[in-house]
Coordinates of C-alpha atoms in Angstrom, one line a residue:
M1 CA -14.0 -44.1 45.7
K2 CA -13.6 -41.9 42.8
P3 CA -13.2 -37.8 42.4
I4 CA -16.8 -36.6 41.9
K5 CA -16.9 -32.9 39.2
K6 CA -17.4 -29.5 41.1
R7 CA -21.3 -29.7 39.7
T8 CA -22.3 -33.4 40.5
A9 CA -20.8 -31.7 44.0
K10 CA -22.7 -29.0 44.2
I11 CA -26.6 -31.2 43.8
F12 CA -25.1 -33.9 46.6
I13 CA -24.8 -30.8 48.7
A14 CA -27.9 -29.8 47.9
L15 CA -29.7 -33.1 48.2
V16 CA -27.6 -33.4 51.3
I17 CA -28.8 -30.4 53.3
I18 CA -32.6 -30.8 51.9
A19 CA -32.1 -34.8 53.6
L20 CA -30.6 -33.5 56.5
V21 CA -33.3 -30.5 57.2
V22 CA -36.4 -32.7 56.4
G23 CA -34.9 -35.6 58.3
T24 CA -33.9 -33.5 61.4
L25 CA -38.1 -32.1 61.3
F26 CA -39.9 -35.7 61.1
A27 CA -37.5 -36.8 64.2
F28 CA -37.4 -34.5 66.4
V29 CA -39.9 -31.7 66.3
P30 CA -43.7 -32.0 67.2
M31 CA -46.2 -30.6 64.5
N32 CA -49.6 -29.8 64.0
F33 CA -51.5 -30.9 60.5
G34 CA -54.0 -29.2 60.2
S35 CA -56.1 -31.3 63.4
Y36 CA -53.4 -33.7 63.7
R37 CA -50.5 -34.0 66.2
F38 CA -47.6 -35.5 64.9
T39 CA -45.2 -36.2 68.0
S40 CA -41.9 -36.7 66.3
L41 CA -40.5 -40.0 65.3
V42 CA -38.8 -39.5 68.3
G43 CA -41.5 -39.0 70.6
S44 CA -43.8 -41.8 69.1
I45 CA -41.3 -45.0 70.8
N46 CA -42.5 -45.8 74.3
V47 CA -40.2 -45.2 76.9
A48 CA -39.9 -47.7 80.1
S49 CA -40.7 -47.0 83.8
D50 CA -36.8 -46.8 84.7
L51 CA -37.3 -43.9 82.5
G52 CA -39.9 -41.9 82.8
S53 CA -43.6 -42.0 85.2
G54 CA -45.5 -44.5 84.4
V55 CA -48.5 -46.7 85.6
Y56 CA -48.6 -49.8 87.9
A57 CA -51.8 -52.4 88.7
E58 CA -51.6 -54.4 91.9
Y59 CA -54.0 -57.9 91.2
D60 CA -55.1 -60.1 94.3
I61 CA -54.4 -63.5 93.7
D62 CA -57.6 -65.6 93.4
G63 CA -57.1 -69.3 95.3
E64 CA -53.8 -70.6 96.0
F65 CA -51.7 -71.7 93.4
S66 CA -47.7 -72.6 93.3
T67 CA -45.0 -70.9 92.4
D68 CA -43.9 -72.4 89.5
K69 CA -47.6 -71.6 87.9
I70 CA -47.6 -68.0 89.4
N71 CA -43.7 -67.6 87.4
K72 CA -45.7 -69.3 83.9
S73 CA -48.5 -66.6 84.5
I74 CA -46.2 -63.7 85.1
S75 CA -44.1 -64.5 81.3
T76 CA -47.6 -64.6 80.1
I77 CA -48.2 -61.6 81.0
R78 CA -45.2 -60.2 80.0
S79 CA -45.7 -61.6 76.8
V80 CA -48.6 -60.1 76.0
L81 CA -47.4 -56.2 77.8
Q82 CA -44.0 -57.1 74.8
D83 CA -46.6 -57.4 72.2
R84 CA -48.5 -54.4 73.2
G85 CA -44.8 -52.6 73.3
Y86 CA -44.0 -52.5 77.1
S87 CA -40.6 -54.8 76.4
G88 CA -39.7 -52.7 79.7
S89 CA -42.6 -54.1 82.3
T90 CA -41.7 -55.4 85.6
I91 CA -43.9 -58.0 86.6
F92 CA -43.7 -59.6 90.5
S93 CA -45.2 -61.0 93.3
V94 CA -45.9 -60.0 96.2
N95 CA -46.1 -63.2 98.7
N96 CA -47.7 -65.2 95.6
K97 CA -50.7 -62.8 97.1
K98 CA -50.5 -60.7 94.6
L99 CA -49.3 -59.9 91.9
R100 CA -47.9 -56.1 91.0
V101 CA -47.4 -54.9 87.3
E102 CA -45.7 -51.2 86.4
I103 CA -45.4 -50.1 82.2
G104 CA -43.9 -47.1 80.9
Y105 CA -45.8 -43.9 80.1
P106 CA -46.7 -44.6 76.3
L107 CA -45.8 -41.2 74.8
S108 CA -47.7 -42.5 71.0
S109 CA -50.8 -41.3 73.5
S110 CA -52.5 -38.0 75.1
S111 CA -54.1 -40.2 77.6
L112 CA -53.7 -43.5 80.3
R113 CA -57.1 -44.5 79.1
N114 CA -55.0 -47.4 76.5
S115 CA -53.0 -48.6 79.6
Y116 CA -55.9 -48.7 82.0
T117 CA -57.5 -50.4 80.0
L118 CA -54.6 -52.6 78.6
L119 CA -53.7 -52.9 83.1
N120 CA -57.7 -54.1 83.6
A121 CA -57.2 -56.7 80.7
V122 CA -54.8 -58.2 82.7
A123 CA -57.3 -59.8 85.3
V124 CA -59.7 -60.5 82.7
G125 CA -60.9 -63.5 84.4
D126 CA -61.2 -67.0 83.0
F127 CA -61.6 -67.9 79.4
E128 CA -64.6 -70.4 78.9
L129 CA -66.7 -72.3 76.4
R130 CA -70.4 -72.8 77.2
S131 CA -73.2 -75.1 75.6
S132 CA -75.7 -72.1 77.6
S133 CA -75.5 -68.2 79.6
S134 CA -75.1 -70.8 82.5
E135 CA -71.6 -71.8 84.3
D136 CA -73.0 -75.6 84.7
D137 CA -72.7 -76.1 81.4
T138 CA -68.6 -74.7 80.6
Y139 CA -66.8 -77.1 79.1
I140 CA -63.5 -75.6 78.2
L141 CA -61.5 -74.3 80.9
G142 CA -58.8 -71.5 79.3
R143 CA -56.5 -73.2 81.6
D144 CA -57.0 -76.3 81.7
H145 CA -58.1 -76.8 78.1
V146 CA -56.3 -73.9 75.9
T147 CA -52.6 -74.3 75.1
D148 CA -52.3 -71.3 72.6
V149 CA -53.7 -69.0 71.2
E150 CA -52.5 -68.3 67.3
I151 CA -53.6 -65.3 64.3
N152 CA -54.3 -66.7 60.9
N153 CA -54.9 -64.7 58.1
Y154 CA -56.6 -67.5 55.3
Q155 CA -58.2 -65.6 51.9
D156 CA -58.5 -62.4 53.3
S157 CA -59.9 -62.9 56.5
I158 CA -58.9 -63.6 59.7
Y159 CA -58.4 -66.0 62.3
V160 CA -57.8 -66.6 66.0
V161 CA -56.9 -69.7 66.7
L162 CA -57.7 -72.2 70.0
N163 CA -55.1 -74.8 70.2
F164 CA -56.7 -77.1 72.5
N165 CA -54.4 -80.4 74.6
K166 CA -55.3 -83.5 74.4
A167 CA -58.1 -83.2 77.3
G168 CA -59.4 -80.0 75.9
E169 CA -59.8 -81.7 72.2
E170 CA -62.3 -83.9 73.8
Q171 CA -64.0 -81.5 75.6
Y172 CA -64.5 -79.7 73.1
A173 CA -65.7 -82.8 70.6
K174 CA -68.3 -83.1 73.9
L175 CA -69.2 -79.1 73.3
L176 CA -70.2 -79.4 69.6
E177 CA -72.3 -83.0 70.5
A178 CA -74.1 -80.5 73.1
T179 CA -75.3 -77.3 71.0
T180 CA -75.0 -75.7 67.8
T181 CA -74.6 -72.1 69.8
I182 CA -71.5 -72.0 71.4
Y183 CA -71.1 -69.1 74.2
V184 CA -67.6 -67.2 75.1
C185 CA -67.6 -65.7 78.5
M186 CA -65.0 -64.0 80.0
G187 CA -64.7 -64.2 84.3
G188 CA -67.6 -65.2 84.4
E189 CA -69.5 -63.1 81.0
I190 CA -70.8 -63.9 78.3
M191 CA -68.8 -62.4 75.6
T192 CA -70.0 -63.2 72.5
S193 CA -71.9 -66.5 71.5
F194 CA -71.5 -67.9 67.4
N195 CA -73.5 -70.9 65.8
S196 CA -71.4 -73.8 65.6
S197 CA -72.9 -76.4 63.7
N198 CA -70.5 -76.6 60.9
A199 CA -67.8 -77.1 62.9
T200 CA -65.9 -80.2 62.8
A201 CA -63.6 -81.7 66.7
S202 CA -60.6 -80.8 66.1
S203 CA -58.0 -80.1 68.6
S204 CA -58.3 -76.1 67.4
M205 CA -60.7 -74.3 67.2
P206 CA -61.1 -71.5 65.2
L207 CA -62.8 -67.9 64.8
S208 CA -62.9 -65.3 62.2
F209 CA -62.9 -61.7 62.7
T210 CA -63.8 -58.5 60.3
D211 CA -60.4 -56.8 61.3
Y212 CA -57.3 -57.5 62.5
N213 CA -57.4 -55.0 65.7
S214 CA -60.8 -56.7 66.7
A215 CA -58.5 -60.7 66.7
R216 CA -55.8 -59.2 68.8
D217 CA -57.8 -58.0 71.7
F218 CA -59.8 -61.0 71.3
A219 CA -56.5 -63.2 71.4
M220 CA -54.5 -61.0 74.2
R221 CA -57.7 -62.0 76.2
V222 CA -58.1 -65.6 75.7
T223 CA -54.4 -66.1 76.5
L224 CA -54.7 -64.2 79.9
G225 CA -58.0 -65.8 80.6
S226 CA -56.1 -69.5 80.5
M227 CA -53.4 -68.5 83.2
P228 CA -52.5 -71.2 85.0
I229 CA -53.8 -68.5 87.6
K230 CA -56.5 -66.8 88.6
L231 CA -56.7 -62.9 89.2
N232 CA -59.5 -61.0 91.2
K233 CA -61.1 -58.4 88.9
D234 CA -63.3 -56.8 91.2
T235 CA -60.1 -55.6 93.2
V236 CA -57.7 -53.8 90.5
S237 CA -56.0 -51.7 91.8
I238 CA -54.5 -49.1 89.2
D239 CA -52.6 -45.5 89.2
T240 CA -49.7 -43.9 88.2
M241 CA -46.3 -43.4 89.7
E242 CA -42.9 -42.1 88.6
T243 CA -40.1 -43.0 87.1
T244 CA -38.2 -46.2 89.1
I245 CA -35.4 -44.3 89.1
S246 CA -34.6 -41.2 91.0
R247 CA -34.5 -38.0 89.2
L248 CA -30.8 -37.2 90.6
T249 CA -29.7 -40.9 89.5
K250 CA -30.7 -39.8 86.2
I251 CA -29.0 -36.5 85.6
I252 CA -25.8 -38.4 86.4
C253 CA -26.3 -40.9 83.8
A254 CA -27.4 -38.7 81.7
V255 CA -24.5 -36.2 81.7
A256 CA -22.0 -39.5 82.0
I257 CA -23.4 -40.6 79.0
S258 CA -23.2 -37.6 77.5
A259 CA -19.8 -36.6 78.2
L260 CA -18.1 -39.7 77.0
A261 CA -20.3 -39.2 73.7
V262 CA -19.4 -35.5 72.9
F263 CA -15.4 -36.6 74.5
G264 CA -15.0 -39.4 71.5
I265 CA -16.8 -37.2 69.1
C266 CA -14.6 -33.9 69.9
Y267 CA -11.4 -36.4 70.0
F268 CA -12.3 -38.2 66.9
V269 CA -12.9 -34.1 64.6
I270 CA -9.6 -32.9 66.6
E271 CA -7.3 -36.2 65.8
N272 CA -9.0 -36.2 61.6
G273 CA -9.7 -32.4 61.5
I274 CA -12.6 -32.2 58.4
M275 CA -12.9 -35.9 58.6
G276 CA -14.1 -35.9 61.8
L277 CA -17.1 -32.8 60.8
F278 CA -18.1 -36.1 58.2
A279 CA -18.1 -38.0 60.9
L280 CA -20.2 -36.1 63.2
L281 CA -22.8 -35.6 59.9
S282 CA -22.8 -39.0 58.9
L283 CA -23.5 -40.1 63.1
L284 CA -26.6 -37.3 63.0
F285 CA -27.9 -39.0 60.0
S286 CA -27.6 -42.6 61.3
G287 CA -29.4 -41.7 64.0
I288 CA -32.1 -40.6 61.9
I289 CA -32.3 -43.0 60.5
A290 CA -31.8 -45.5 63.5
I291 CA -35.0 -43.7 65.2
G292 CA -37.4 -43.8 61.8
L293 CA -36.5 -47.9 62.1
L294 CA -36.8 -48.0 66.1
C295 CA -40.6 -46.3 65.3
A296 CA -41.0 -49.9 63.0
F297 CA -41.4 -51.9 65.8
E298 CA -44.4 -51.2 68.3
W299 CA -42.7 -54.1 71.1
V300 CA -39.9 -51.3 71.6
E301 CA -39.2 -49.4 74.7
L302 CA -36.8 -47.5 76.0
S303 CA -35.2 -48.4 78.9
F304 CA -32.1 -47.2 80.9
S305 CA -30.1 -50.7 79.0
S306 CA -31.7 -48.7 75.6
L307 CA -29.2 -45.9 76.5
I308 CA -26.5 -48.1 77.1
A309 CA -27.5 -49.8 73.5
I310 CA -27.3 -46.0 72.0
G311 CA -23.9 -45.6 73.2
I312 CA -22.4 -49.1 72.0
G313 CA -23.9 -47.8 68.3
V314 CA -22.4 -44.4 68.3
A315 CA -19.2 -46.8 69.1
I316 CA -19.3 -48.7 66.7
L317 CA -20.2 -46.3 64.3
L318 CA -17.0 -44.3 65.2
S319 CA -14.8 -47.3 64.9
S320 CA -15.9 -48.2 61.4
M321 CA -15.2 -44.7 60.2
Q322 CA -12.1 -45.0 62.1
I323 CA -11.1 -48.1 60.2
F324 CA -11.6 -45.7 56.9
V325 CA -9.2 -43.0 58.4
S326 CA -6.1 -44.9 59.5
R327 CA -6.0 -46.4 55.9
F328 CA -6.3 -43.5 54.7
K329 CA -3.0 -41.8 56.7
E330 CA -1.4 -44.9 56.4
E331 CA -1.7 -44.7 52.6
Y332 CA 0.0 -41.1 53.1
K333 CA 2.4 -41.4 55.2
T334 CA 3.7 -43.5 52.2
G335 CA 4.3 -40.8 50.1
K336 CA 1.4 -40.2 48.1
T337 CA -1.3 -37.7 47.3
I338 CA -4.3 -37.2 49.4
G339 CA -6.6 -38.1 46.3
A340 CA -4.8 -41.6 46.0
S341 CA -4.5 -42.5 50.3
L342 CA -8.4 -41.6 50.0
E343 CA -9.0 -44.2 47.2
T344 CA -6.0 -46.7 48.4
G345 CA -6.9 -46.4 52.0
Y346 CA -10.8 -46.7 50.4
K347 CA -10.0 -50.1 48.8
R348 CA -7.8 -51.1 51.6
S349 CA -11.3 -50.2 54.5
V350 CA -13.7 -52.7 52.7
P351 CA -13.1 -56.0 54.0
S352 CA -12.2 -54.9 57.7
I353 CA -15.0 -52.8 57.4
L354 CA -17.8 -55.7 56.0
A355 CA -16.4 -58.6 58.6
T356 CA -16.8 -56.3 61.8
G357 CA -20.2 -54.6 60.4
I358 CA -21.8 -58.1 59.0
A359 CA -19.8 -59.7 62.7
L360 CA -21.7 -57.4 65.0
T361 CA -25.1 -57.8 62.4
V362 CA -25.2 -61.3 63.1
I363 CA -24.4 -61.1 66.8
F364 CA -26.9 -58.9 67.8
G365 CA -29.5 -60.0 65.7
V366 CA -28.9 -63.4 67.1
V367 CA -29.7 -61.1 70.5
A368 CA -33.1 -59.6 68.8
I369 CA -34.4 -62.6 67.6
V370 CA -34.0 -65.5 70.8
A371 CA -34.0 -63.0 73.4
G372 CA -36.5 -61.8 75.6
A373 CA -37.6 -57.9 77.2
E374 CA -35.3 -55.1 77.9
L375 CA -32.7 -57.9 76.0
K376 CA -34.2 -57.9 72.7
V377 CA -34.7 -54.2 73.0
F378 CA -30.7 -53.5 73.4
G379 CA -29.5 -56.6 70.9
L380 CA -32.3 -54.8 68.2
I381 CA -31.0 -51.2 68.7
T382 CA -27.4 -52.5 67.6
C383 CA -27.8 -55.2 65.1
I384 CA -29.4 -51.7 63.9
F385 CA -26.3 -49.3 64.1
A386 CA -23.9 -52.6 62.9
V387 CA -25.9 -52.0 59.6
L388 CA -26.0 -48.7 59.8
S389 CA -22.2 -48.9 60.3
L390 CA -21.9 -50.1 57.1
F391 CA -23.9 -47.5 55.0
S392 CA -22.3 -45.1 57.0
S393 CA -18.6 -46.2 56.3
L394 CA -19.2 -47.6 53.2
V395 CA -21.1 -45.1 51.6
M396 CA -22.4 -42.1 53.0
F397 CA -18.8 -41.5 55.2
P398 CA -16.7 -41.7 51.9
G399 CA -19.2 -40.0 49.6
F400 CA -19.0 -36.7 52.1
V401 CA -15.1 -36.7 51.9
S402 CA -15.7 -37.0 48.5
I403 CA -18.0 -34.6 47.5
F404 CA -15.6 -32.5 49.9
E405 CA -12.4 -33.4 47.8
A406 CA -14.2 -31.7 44.4
F407 CA -13.6 -28.1 46.3
N408 CA -10.5 -29.2 48.4
D409 CA -8.0 -30.2 45.3
G410 CA -6.3 -32.0 47.8
A411 CA -4.6 -29.8 50.3
I412 CA -4.0 -31.4 53.1
K413 CA -4.4 -29.1 55.8
P414 CA -8.5 -29.8 56.5
Y415 CA -7.4 -33.4 57.7
R416 CA -4.8 -32.5 60.1
L417 CA -1.8 -34.0 58.3
K418 CA 1.9 -33.4 58.4
E419 CA 3.4 -31.8 54.9
M420 CA 5.4 -35.0 53.9
E421 CA 9.0 -34.3 52.4
G422 CA 9.7 -35.2 49.3
E423 CA 7.1 -34.8 46.2
K424 CA 4.0 -36.8 46.8
N425 CA 3.3 -39.5 44.2
D426 CA 0.5 -41.6 42.9

């Protein structure tokens, strides 16, 4: 951390202001670009039903199925919804007779169409492969023969690969012997057909698609059509619902979390003077960057647990910056000048900041990788803030201090430090 010239500092100030204004606008302010409506980055992140309005669907379970099969089907539905950006979805059975699915309203969409389409697809019905249009000529039944579905890219082509179990592999061989045209059915209706004269019997069957979205939609429907249970697609009830957390509870929680955040930030500013203000500026930049990174993950959906993760993230950022501030004050108390204290304090703080930031990044990164649903989002948010704590504490925060020192010339008052007796020595 070396001093910089005033001219260089002025250039950095201009760049910081531009970045702050542009980042704030895109992160928080909705804008119109001709006929296109940009909802802002934060407005494009989905919100779970425990924080905002949502959509629910109720399905009649068609037949008698064990609790184990129902639970496996719930896991399948949850996985599909998570892939579509509804990580905070709520799914449960009602006396093993019905399934209820609750999802948040997608902020990135201007209507409920996507939500209704997705919830209707959950009851798509049995996935089947037939040798003709007749139900009697069904050879492959999803729940009995398909183990999983994959999407692969090969030589600029997109394939949906259906993987079969042993019984499915045998049925697939019989299907190829019986016909050269395979009919793909969902819920008893023929969706498409294709020529299979060049296909070879194996444990998997690849199907080519012209674009990724079509392949993804087909893979989703095959996955849902291969669940251990069957849902009656003719009795599906879909409607909107209010948030699962009362308005009063949300207000109380929001006020409590905001009060804690404001108290922590105010204490930091009062205790550390100008360095507290730079910490606040670093927090704002880190928040903008975090929002941009979260938008890159389609499956992220903010829920109540996400607010807790954000609070932990703010604490991580402040704590990492406090390491530098503490080392700086320790050096100043030894009789050094402001400039020497800043430089030595920064060097001494680097190992601790690195060790803490890397450890937290690994821990929360593992949670984001191995966990599911809301815990996965919780791990991702805290992991992002842990990474940002390294950038903020090692680059951004000390950078702001260096810019300030180009004009401050070592004065101690802005740092709220008491004048040391005797002469300050480098």
